CSV table of C-alpha atoms and ligand atoms in Angstrom, one decimal:
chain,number,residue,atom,x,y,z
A,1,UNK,CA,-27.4,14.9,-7.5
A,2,UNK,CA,-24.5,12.7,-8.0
A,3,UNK,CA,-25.0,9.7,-10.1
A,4,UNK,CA,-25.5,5.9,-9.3
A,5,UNK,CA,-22.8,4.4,-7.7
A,6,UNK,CA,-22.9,0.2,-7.5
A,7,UNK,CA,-20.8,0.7,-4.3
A,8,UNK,CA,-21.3,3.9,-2.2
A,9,UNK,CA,-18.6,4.5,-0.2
A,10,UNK,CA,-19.3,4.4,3.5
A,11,UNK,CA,-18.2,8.1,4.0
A,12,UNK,CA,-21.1,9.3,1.4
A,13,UNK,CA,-23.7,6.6,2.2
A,14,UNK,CA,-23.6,7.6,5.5
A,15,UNK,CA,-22.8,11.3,5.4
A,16,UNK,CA,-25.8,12.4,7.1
A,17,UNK,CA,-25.2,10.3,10.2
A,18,UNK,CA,-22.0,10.9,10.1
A,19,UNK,CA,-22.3,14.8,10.0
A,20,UNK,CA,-24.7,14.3,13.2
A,21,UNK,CA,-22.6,12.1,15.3
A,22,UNK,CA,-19.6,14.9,14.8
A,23,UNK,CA,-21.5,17.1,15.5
A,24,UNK,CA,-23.5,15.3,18.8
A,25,UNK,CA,-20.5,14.5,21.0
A,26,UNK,CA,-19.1,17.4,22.0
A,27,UNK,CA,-16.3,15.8,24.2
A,28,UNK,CA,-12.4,15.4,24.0
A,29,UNK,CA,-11.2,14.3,20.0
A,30,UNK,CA,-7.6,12.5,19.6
A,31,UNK,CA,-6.0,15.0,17.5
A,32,UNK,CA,-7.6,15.3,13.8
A,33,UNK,CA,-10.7,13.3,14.5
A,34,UNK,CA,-13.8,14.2,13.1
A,35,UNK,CA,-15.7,12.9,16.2
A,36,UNK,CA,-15.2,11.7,19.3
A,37,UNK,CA,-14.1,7.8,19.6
A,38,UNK,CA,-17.3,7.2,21.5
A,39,UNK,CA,-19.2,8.6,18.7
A,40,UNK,CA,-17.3,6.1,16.1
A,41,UNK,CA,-18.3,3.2,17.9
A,42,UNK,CA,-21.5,4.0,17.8
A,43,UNK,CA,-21.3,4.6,14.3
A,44,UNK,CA,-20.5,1.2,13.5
A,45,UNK,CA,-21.8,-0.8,16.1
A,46,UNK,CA,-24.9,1.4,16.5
A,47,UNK,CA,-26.7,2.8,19.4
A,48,UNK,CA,-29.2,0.0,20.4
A,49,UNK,CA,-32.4,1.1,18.8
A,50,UNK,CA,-31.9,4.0,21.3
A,51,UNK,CA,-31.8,7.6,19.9
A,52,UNK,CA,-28.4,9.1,20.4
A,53,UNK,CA,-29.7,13.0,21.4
A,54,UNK,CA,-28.2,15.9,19.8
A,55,UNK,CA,-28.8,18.4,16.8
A,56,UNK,CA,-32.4,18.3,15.5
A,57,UNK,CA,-32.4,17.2,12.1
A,58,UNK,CA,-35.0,16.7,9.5
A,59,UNK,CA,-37.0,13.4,9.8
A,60,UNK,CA,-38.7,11.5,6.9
A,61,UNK,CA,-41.5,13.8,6.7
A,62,UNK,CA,-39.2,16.9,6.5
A,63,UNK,CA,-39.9,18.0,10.3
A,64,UNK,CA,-37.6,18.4,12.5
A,65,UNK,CA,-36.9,15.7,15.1
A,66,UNK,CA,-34.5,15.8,18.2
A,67,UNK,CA,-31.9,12.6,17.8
A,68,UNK,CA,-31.3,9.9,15.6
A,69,UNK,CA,-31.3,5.7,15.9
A,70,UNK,CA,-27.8,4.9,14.5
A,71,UNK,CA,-28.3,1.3,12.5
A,72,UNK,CA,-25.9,-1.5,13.3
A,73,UNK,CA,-23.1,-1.8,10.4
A,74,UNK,CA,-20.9,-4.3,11.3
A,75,UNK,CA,-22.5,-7.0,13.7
A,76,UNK,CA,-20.3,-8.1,16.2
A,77,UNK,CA,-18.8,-7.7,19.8
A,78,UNK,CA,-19.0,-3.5,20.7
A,79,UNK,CA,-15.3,-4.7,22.7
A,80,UNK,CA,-13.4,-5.5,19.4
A,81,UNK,CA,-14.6,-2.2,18.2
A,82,UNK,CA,-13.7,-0.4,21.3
A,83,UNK,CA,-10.3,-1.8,21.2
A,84,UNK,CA,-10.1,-1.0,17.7
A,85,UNK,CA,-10.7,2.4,18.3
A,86,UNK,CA,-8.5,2.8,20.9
A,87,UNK,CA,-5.4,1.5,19.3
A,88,UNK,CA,-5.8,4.1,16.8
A,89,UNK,CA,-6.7,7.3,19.2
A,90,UNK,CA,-3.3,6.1,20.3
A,91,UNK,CA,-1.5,6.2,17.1
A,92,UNK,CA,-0.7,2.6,16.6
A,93,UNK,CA,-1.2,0.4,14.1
A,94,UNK,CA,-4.2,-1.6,13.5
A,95,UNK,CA,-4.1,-4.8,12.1
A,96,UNK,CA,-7.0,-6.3,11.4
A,97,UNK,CA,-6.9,-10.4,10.7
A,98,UNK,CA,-9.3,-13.4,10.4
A,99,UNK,CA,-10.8,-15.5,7.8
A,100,UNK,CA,-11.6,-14.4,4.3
A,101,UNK,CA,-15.5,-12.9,4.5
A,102,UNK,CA,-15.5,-11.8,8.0
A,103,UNK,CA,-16.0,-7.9,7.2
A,104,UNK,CA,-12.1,-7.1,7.9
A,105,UNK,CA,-12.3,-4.4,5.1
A,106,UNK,CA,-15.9,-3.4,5.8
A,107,UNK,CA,-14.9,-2.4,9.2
A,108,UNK,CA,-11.6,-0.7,8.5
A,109,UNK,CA,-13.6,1.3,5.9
A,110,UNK,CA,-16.3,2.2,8.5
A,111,UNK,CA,-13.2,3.5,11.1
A,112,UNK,CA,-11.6,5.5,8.4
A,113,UNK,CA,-15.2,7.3,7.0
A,114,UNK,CA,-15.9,8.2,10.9
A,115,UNK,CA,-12.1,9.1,12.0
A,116,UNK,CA,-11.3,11.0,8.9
A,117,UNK,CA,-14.6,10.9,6.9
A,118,UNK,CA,-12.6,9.3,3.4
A,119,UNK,CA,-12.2,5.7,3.4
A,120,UNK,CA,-11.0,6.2,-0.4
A,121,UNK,CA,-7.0,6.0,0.6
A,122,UNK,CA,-6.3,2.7,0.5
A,123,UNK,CA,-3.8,0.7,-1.2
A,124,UNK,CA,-4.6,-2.7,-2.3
A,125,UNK,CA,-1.5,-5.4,-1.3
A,126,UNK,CA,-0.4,-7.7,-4.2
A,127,UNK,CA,2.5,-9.8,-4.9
A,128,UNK,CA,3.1,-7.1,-7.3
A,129,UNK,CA,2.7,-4.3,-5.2
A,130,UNK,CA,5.8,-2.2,-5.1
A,131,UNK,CA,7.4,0.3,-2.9
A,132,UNK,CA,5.9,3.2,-4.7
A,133,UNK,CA,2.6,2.2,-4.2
A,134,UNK,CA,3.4,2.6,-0.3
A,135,UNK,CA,5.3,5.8,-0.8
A,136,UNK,CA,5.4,8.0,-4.3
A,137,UNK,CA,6.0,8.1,-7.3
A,138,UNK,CA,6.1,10.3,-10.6
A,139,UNK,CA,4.0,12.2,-13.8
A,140,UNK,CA,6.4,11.4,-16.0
A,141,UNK,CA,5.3,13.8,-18.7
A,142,UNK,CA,5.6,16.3,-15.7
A,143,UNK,CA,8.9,15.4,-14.6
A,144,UNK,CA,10.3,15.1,-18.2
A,145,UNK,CA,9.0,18.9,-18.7
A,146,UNK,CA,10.0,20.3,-15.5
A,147,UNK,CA,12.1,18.1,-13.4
A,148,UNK,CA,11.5,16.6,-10.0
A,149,UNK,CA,9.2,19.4,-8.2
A,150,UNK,CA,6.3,18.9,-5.9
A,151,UNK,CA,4.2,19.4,-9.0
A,152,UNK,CA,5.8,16.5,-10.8
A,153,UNK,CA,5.7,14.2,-7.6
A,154,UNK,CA,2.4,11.2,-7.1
A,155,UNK,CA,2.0,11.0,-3.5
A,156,UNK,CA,0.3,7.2,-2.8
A,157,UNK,CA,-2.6,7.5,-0.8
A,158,UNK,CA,-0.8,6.7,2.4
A,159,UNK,CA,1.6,9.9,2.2
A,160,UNK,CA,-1.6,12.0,1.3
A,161,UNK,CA,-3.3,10.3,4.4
A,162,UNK,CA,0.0,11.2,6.3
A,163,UNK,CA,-0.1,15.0,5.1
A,164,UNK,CA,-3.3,15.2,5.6
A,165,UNK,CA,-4.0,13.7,8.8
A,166,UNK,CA,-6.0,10.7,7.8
A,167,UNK,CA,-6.4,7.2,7.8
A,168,UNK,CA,-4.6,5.1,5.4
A,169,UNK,CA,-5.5,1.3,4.5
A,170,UNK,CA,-3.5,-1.0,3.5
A,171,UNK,CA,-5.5,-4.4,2.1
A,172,UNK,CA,-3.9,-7.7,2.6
A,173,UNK,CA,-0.9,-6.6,3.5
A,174,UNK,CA,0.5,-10.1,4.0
A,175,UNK,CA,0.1,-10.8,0.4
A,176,UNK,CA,3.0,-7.8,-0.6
A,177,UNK,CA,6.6,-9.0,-0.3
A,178,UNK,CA,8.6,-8.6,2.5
A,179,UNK,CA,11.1,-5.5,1.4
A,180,UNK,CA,7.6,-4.2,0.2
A,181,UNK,CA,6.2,-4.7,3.6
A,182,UNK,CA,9.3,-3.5,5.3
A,183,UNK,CA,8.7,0.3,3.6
A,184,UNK,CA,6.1,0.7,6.0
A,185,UNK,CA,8.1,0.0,9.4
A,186,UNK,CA,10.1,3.2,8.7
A,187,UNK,CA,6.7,4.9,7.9
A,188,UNK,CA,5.0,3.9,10.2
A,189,UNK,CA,7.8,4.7,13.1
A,190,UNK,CA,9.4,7.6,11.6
A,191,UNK,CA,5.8,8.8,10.7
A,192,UNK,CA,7.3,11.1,7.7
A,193,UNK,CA,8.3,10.3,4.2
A,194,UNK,CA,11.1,12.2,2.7
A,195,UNK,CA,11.6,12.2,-1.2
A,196,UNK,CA,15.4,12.8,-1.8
A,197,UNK,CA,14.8,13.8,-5.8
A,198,UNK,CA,13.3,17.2,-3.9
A,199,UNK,CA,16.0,17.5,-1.4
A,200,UNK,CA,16.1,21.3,-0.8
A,201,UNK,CA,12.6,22.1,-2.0
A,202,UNK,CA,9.3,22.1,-1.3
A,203,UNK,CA,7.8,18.4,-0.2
A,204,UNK,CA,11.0,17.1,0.7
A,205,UNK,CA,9.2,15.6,3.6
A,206,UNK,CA,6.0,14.4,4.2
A,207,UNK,CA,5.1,14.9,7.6
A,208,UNK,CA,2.6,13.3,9.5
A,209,UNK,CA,-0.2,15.5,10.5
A,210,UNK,CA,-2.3,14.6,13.5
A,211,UNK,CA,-4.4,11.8,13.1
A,212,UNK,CA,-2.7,9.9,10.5
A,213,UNK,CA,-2.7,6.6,11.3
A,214,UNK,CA,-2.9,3.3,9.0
A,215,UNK,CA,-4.9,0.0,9.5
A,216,UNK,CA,-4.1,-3.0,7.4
A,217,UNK,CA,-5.9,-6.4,7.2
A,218,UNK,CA,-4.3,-9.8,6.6
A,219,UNK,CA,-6.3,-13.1,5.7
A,220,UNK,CA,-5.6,-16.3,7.7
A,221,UNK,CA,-6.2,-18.2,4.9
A,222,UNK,CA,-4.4,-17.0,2.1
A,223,UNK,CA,-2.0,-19.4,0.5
A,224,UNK,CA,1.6,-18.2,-0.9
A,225,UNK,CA,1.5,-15.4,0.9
A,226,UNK,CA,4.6,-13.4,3.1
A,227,UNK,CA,4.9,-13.4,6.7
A,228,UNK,CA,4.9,-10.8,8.3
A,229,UNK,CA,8.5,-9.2,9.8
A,230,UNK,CA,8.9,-8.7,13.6
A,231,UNK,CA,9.7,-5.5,13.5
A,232,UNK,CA,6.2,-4.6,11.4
A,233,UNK,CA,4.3,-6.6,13.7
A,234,UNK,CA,5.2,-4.7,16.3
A,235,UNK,CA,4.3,-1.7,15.3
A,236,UNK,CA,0.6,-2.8,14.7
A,237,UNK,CA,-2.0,-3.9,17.1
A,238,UNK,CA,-3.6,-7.1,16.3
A,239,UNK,CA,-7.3,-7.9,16.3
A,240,UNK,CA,-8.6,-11.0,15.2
A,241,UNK,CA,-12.4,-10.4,13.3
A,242,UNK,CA,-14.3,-13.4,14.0
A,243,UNK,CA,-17.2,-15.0,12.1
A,244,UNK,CA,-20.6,-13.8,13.6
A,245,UNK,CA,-21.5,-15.7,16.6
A,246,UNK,CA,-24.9,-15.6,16.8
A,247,UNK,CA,-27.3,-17.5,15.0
A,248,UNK,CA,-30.2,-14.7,14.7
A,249,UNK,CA,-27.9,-12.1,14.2
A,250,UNK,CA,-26.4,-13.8,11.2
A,251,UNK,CA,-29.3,-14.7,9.4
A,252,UNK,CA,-31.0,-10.7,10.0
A,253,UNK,CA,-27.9,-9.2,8.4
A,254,UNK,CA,-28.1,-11.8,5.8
A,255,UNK,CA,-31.5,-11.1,4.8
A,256,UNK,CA,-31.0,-7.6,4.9
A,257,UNK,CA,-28.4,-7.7,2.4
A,258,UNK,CA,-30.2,-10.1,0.2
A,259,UNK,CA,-32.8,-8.3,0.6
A,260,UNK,CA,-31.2,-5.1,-1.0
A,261,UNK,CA,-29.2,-6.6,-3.2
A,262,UNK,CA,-32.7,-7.7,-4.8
A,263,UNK,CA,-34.4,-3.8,-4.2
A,264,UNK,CA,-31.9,-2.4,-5.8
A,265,UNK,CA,-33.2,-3.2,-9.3
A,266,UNK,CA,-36.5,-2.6,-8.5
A,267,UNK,CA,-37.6,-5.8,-7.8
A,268,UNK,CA,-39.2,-7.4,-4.8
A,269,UNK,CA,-37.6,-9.4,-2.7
A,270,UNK,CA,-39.6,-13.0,-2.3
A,271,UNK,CA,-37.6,-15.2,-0.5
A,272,UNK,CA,-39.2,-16.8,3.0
A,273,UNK,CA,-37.3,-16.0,6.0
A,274,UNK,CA,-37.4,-19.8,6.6
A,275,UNK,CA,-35.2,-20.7,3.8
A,276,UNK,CA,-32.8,-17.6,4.6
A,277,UNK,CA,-32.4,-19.5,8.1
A,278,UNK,CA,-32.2,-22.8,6.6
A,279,UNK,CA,-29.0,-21.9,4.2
A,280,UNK,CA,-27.6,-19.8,7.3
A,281,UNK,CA,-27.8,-23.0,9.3
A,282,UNK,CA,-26.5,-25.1,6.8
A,283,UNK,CA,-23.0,-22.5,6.3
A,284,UNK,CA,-22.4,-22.5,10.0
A,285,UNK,CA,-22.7,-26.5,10.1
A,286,UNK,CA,-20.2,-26.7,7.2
A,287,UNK,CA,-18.0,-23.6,9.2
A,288,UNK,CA,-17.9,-25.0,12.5
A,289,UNK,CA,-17.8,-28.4,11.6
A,290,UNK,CA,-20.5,-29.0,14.7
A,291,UNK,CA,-24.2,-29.2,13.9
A,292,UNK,CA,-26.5,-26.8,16.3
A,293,UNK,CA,-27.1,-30.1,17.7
A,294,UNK,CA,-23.8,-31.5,18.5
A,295,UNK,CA,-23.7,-34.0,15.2
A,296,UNK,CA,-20.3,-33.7,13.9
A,297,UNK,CA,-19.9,-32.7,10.2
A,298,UNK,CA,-17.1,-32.9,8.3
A,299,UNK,CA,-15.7,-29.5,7.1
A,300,UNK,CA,-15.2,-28.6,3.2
A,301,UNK,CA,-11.7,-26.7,2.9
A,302,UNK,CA,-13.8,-23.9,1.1
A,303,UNK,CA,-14.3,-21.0,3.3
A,304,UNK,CA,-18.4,-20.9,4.8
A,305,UNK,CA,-18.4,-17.0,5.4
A,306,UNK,CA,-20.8,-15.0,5.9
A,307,UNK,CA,-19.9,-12.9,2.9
A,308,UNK,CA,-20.3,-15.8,0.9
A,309,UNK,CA,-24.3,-16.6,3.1
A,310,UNK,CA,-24.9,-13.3,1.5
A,311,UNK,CA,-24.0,-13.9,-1.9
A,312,UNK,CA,-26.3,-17.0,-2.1
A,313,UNK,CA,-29.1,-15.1,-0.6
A,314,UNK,CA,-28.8,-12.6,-2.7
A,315,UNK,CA,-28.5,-14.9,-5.5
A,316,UNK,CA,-31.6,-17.0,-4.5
A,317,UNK,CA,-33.5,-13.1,-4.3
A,318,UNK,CA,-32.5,-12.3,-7.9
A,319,UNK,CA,-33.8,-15.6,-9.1
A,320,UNK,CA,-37.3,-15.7,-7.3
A,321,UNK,CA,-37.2,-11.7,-8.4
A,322,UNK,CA,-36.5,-12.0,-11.8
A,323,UNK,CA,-36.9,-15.8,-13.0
A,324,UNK,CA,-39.6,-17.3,-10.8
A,325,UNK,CA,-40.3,-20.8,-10.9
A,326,UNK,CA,-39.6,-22.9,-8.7
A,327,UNK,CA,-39.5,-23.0,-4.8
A,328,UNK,CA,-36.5,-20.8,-3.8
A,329,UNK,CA,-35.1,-23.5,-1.3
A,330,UNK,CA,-34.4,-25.9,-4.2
A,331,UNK,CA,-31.7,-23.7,-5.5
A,332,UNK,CA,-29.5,-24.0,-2.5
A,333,UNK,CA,-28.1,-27.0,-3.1
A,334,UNK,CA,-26.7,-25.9,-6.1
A,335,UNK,CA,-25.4,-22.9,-4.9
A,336,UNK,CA,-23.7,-24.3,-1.9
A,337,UNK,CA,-22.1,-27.0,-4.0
A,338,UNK,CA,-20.4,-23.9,-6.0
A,339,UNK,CA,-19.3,-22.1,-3.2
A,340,UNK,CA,-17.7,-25.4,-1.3
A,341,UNK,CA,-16.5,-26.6,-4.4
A,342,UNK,CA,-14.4,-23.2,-5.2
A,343,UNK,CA,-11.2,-24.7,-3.4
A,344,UNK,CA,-11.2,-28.6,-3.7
A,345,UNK,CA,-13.3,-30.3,-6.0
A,346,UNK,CA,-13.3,-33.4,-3.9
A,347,UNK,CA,-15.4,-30.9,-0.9
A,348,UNK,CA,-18.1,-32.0,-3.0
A,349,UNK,CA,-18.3,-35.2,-1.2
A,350,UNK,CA,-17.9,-33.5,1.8
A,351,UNK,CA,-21.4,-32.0,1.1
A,352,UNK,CA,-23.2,-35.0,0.1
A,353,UNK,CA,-21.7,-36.5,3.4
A,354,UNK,CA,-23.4,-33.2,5.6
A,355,UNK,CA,-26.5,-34.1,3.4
A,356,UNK,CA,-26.4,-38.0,4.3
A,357,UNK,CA,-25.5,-37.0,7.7
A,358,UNK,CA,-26.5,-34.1,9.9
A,359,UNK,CA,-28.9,-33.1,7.4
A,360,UNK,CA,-30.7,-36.4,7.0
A,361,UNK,CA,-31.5,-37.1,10.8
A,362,UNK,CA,-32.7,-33.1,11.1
A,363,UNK,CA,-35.3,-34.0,8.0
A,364,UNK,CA,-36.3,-37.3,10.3
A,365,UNK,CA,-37.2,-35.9,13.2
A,366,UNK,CA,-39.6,-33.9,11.0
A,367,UNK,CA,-38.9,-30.6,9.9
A,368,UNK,CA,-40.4,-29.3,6.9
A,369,UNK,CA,-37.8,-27.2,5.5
A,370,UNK,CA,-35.2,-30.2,6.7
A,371,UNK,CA,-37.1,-33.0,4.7
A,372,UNK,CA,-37.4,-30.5,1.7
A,373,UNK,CA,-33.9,-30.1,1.3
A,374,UNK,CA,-33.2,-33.4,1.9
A,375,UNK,CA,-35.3,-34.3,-1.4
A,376,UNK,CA,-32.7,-32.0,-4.0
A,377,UNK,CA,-30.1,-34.5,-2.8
A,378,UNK,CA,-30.1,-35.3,-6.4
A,379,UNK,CA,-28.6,-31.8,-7.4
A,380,UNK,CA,-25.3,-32.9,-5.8
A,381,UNK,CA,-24.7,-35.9,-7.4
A,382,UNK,CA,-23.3,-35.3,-10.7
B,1,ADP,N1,-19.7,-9.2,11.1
B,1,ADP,C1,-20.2,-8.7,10.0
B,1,ADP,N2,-21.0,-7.5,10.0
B,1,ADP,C2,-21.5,-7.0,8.9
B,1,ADP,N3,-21.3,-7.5,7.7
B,1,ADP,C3,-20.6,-8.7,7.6
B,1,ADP,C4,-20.0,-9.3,8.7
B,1,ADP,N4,-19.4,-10.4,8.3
B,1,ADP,C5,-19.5,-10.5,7.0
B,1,ADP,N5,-20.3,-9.4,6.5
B,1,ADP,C6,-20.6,-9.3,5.1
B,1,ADP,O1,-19.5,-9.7,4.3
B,1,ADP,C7,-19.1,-8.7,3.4
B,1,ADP,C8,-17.7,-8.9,3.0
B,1,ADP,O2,-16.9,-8.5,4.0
B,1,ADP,P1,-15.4,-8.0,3.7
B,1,ADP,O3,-15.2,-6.7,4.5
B,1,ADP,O4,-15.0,-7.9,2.2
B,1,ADP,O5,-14.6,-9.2,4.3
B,1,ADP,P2,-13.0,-9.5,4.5
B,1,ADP,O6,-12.3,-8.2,4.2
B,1,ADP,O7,-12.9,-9.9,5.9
B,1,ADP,O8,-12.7,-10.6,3.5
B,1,ADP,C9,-19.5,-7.4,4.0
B,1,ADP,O9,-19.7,-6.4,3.1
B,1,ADP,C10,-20.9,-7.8,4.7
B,1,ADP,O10,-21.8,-7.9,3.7
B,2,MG,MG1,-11.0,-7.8,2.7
């Protein structure tokens, strides 16, 4: 038993699928990979409400039963994925970008757990990061008592993903500075890291071991941050990680998350799956800038992610779970006026406008939870 984690990592949440999918592909691995790339897709896209055959294993009621339905993890197109896992079968970099919330580090977690099974070696990039993070540094009681040796020396993760033959992360990497940045070109083309302190013992080098490879992601929306050098950029593959297309498949994962979010206390989740739509509806609007029906809507600076759909839900949950009162839809207004007003005060005209606006005429042509919404207008005004 190991104790209550508020974040499980991927790699131990999902240990038992994971230990079935290596083990129910038996066809050609890039070298080092736990399971085959085919397998790792279908880890994270999942298998289509299809049971994937292989090993028996034991079902709920502790008999045995022949395959296994792999769950969805991160919604989106099975090609991005693909490509994704190609590009690093091959060795190359993977750089995944897109807008704050759009499951960048979710998914680079879920390739690393399935490719390597850790996603634990990961370096977060900071305007303070420093070269060391990216490459090693010292115990200094242990190097003041016995000199540089291999004992003495702090890999980062990234040179114990090299040695080991795993995947290394690297988060935001556009917010490090450029020299920082720049130690990773020679890693990443050299693909060894050689500490000169232990020239002519053992560790000098850090080699690469098969499969070691590194994926980084990069927000488009960051302010202040560094540009990326040519010569790193070329040694990554780009993927851009849209926001979730579809309308359905948006507001499932966002009840599902709410959902737990509220179960995890113990508590049960009592918020209508019309008013999960409703504030799913009302996030794309303000994303997009286009209503479902065409109206235009005039788009806050804040940033409508999905992420952020989930932390409202999950908010509303707790709320109706733990305080309820009143009706669960009138505390979205609130909670959207928090989120859109996290970047520029002044978005919170931008709100009441989608509430006089697209909003409005949806409520007039008669929709229940439309006209309900419409009457917290109040909430907004201060
Ligand atoms: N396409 C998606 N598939 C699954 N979950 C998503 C998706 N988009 C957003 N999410 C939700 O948003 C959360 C935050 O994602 P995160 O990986 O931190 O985003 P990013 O790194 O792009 O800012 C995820 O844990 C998940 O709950
Ligand atoms: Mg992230």
């Amino acid at each position: 038993m190991t104790a209550a984690r508020q974040i499980d990592p991927p790699e131990h949440r999902f240990a038992d699928e994971l230990a079935f999918l290596a083990a129910a592909d038996d066809g050609a691995r890039p070298p080092g990979w736990r399971m085959t790339p085919r397998a790792v897709v279908t880890f994270i896209t999942g298998s289509g409400g299809k049971p994937v055959a292989g090993p028996a294993t034991a079902g709920s009621d502790g008999k045995p039963v022949e395959g296994r339905v792999v769950e969805p993890k991160f919604v989106g197109e099975r090609a991005l994925v693909e490509r994704c896992v190609v590009t690093l079968a091959g060795e190359r970099g993977l750089l995944l970008v897109g807008e704050p919330g759009t499951a960048k580090s979710m998914l680079s977690e879920l390739l690393a757990a399935a490719i390597c099974g850790t996603s634990a070696l990961a370096v977060q990039g900071t305007a303070g990061t420093t070269e060391d993070q990216l490459r090693y540094g010292w115990n200094y009681a242990l190097l003041l008592a016995k000199g540089p040796s291999a004992e003495s020396l702090v890999p980062s993760p990234i040179l114990t993903a090299m040695t080991g033959g795993a995947v290394a992360r690297v988060e935001e990497i556009t917010r490090c500075l450029p020299e920082v940045q720049d130690a990773l070109v020679s890693i990443m083309s050299e693909r060894r890291i050689s500490v000169p302190e232990l020239a002519g013992q053992e560790g000098a080098t850090g080699y690469a071991a098969p499969g070691f490879c590194l994926i980084a992601t990069a927000n488009l929306r960051d302010r202040g941050v560094s540009e990326m050098s040519a010569a790193l950029k070329r040694r990554f593959n780009f993927e851009v990680v849209p926001p979730i297309a579809d309308l359905d498949a948006e507001v499932a994962l966002v009840t599902k998350q709410a959902r737990a979010a509220v179960e995890r206390g113990g508590a049960r989740f009592a918020v209508d799956e019309a008013v999960l739509e409703t504030l799913v509806v009302a996030f794309r609007d303000l994303r997009t800038g286009t209503s479902a029906e065409g109206w235009e809507v005039e788009r806050p600076s804040s940033v409508m992610s999905t992420a952020e759909a989930v932390a409202v839900a999950a908010s509303i949950g707790l709320s109706a779970a733990y305080l309820p009162g009143p009706d669960p839809l009138s505390l979205l207004p609130g909670h959207l006026l928090g989120v859109v007003r996290k970047d520029d005060p002044s978005d919170a005209e931008r709100l009441l406008a989608y509430w006089d606006g697209a909003l409005r005429r949806r409520a007039e042509a008669g929709s229940r939870m439309w006209r309900q919404l419409w009457e917290h207008r109040d909430v907004l005004r201060d």
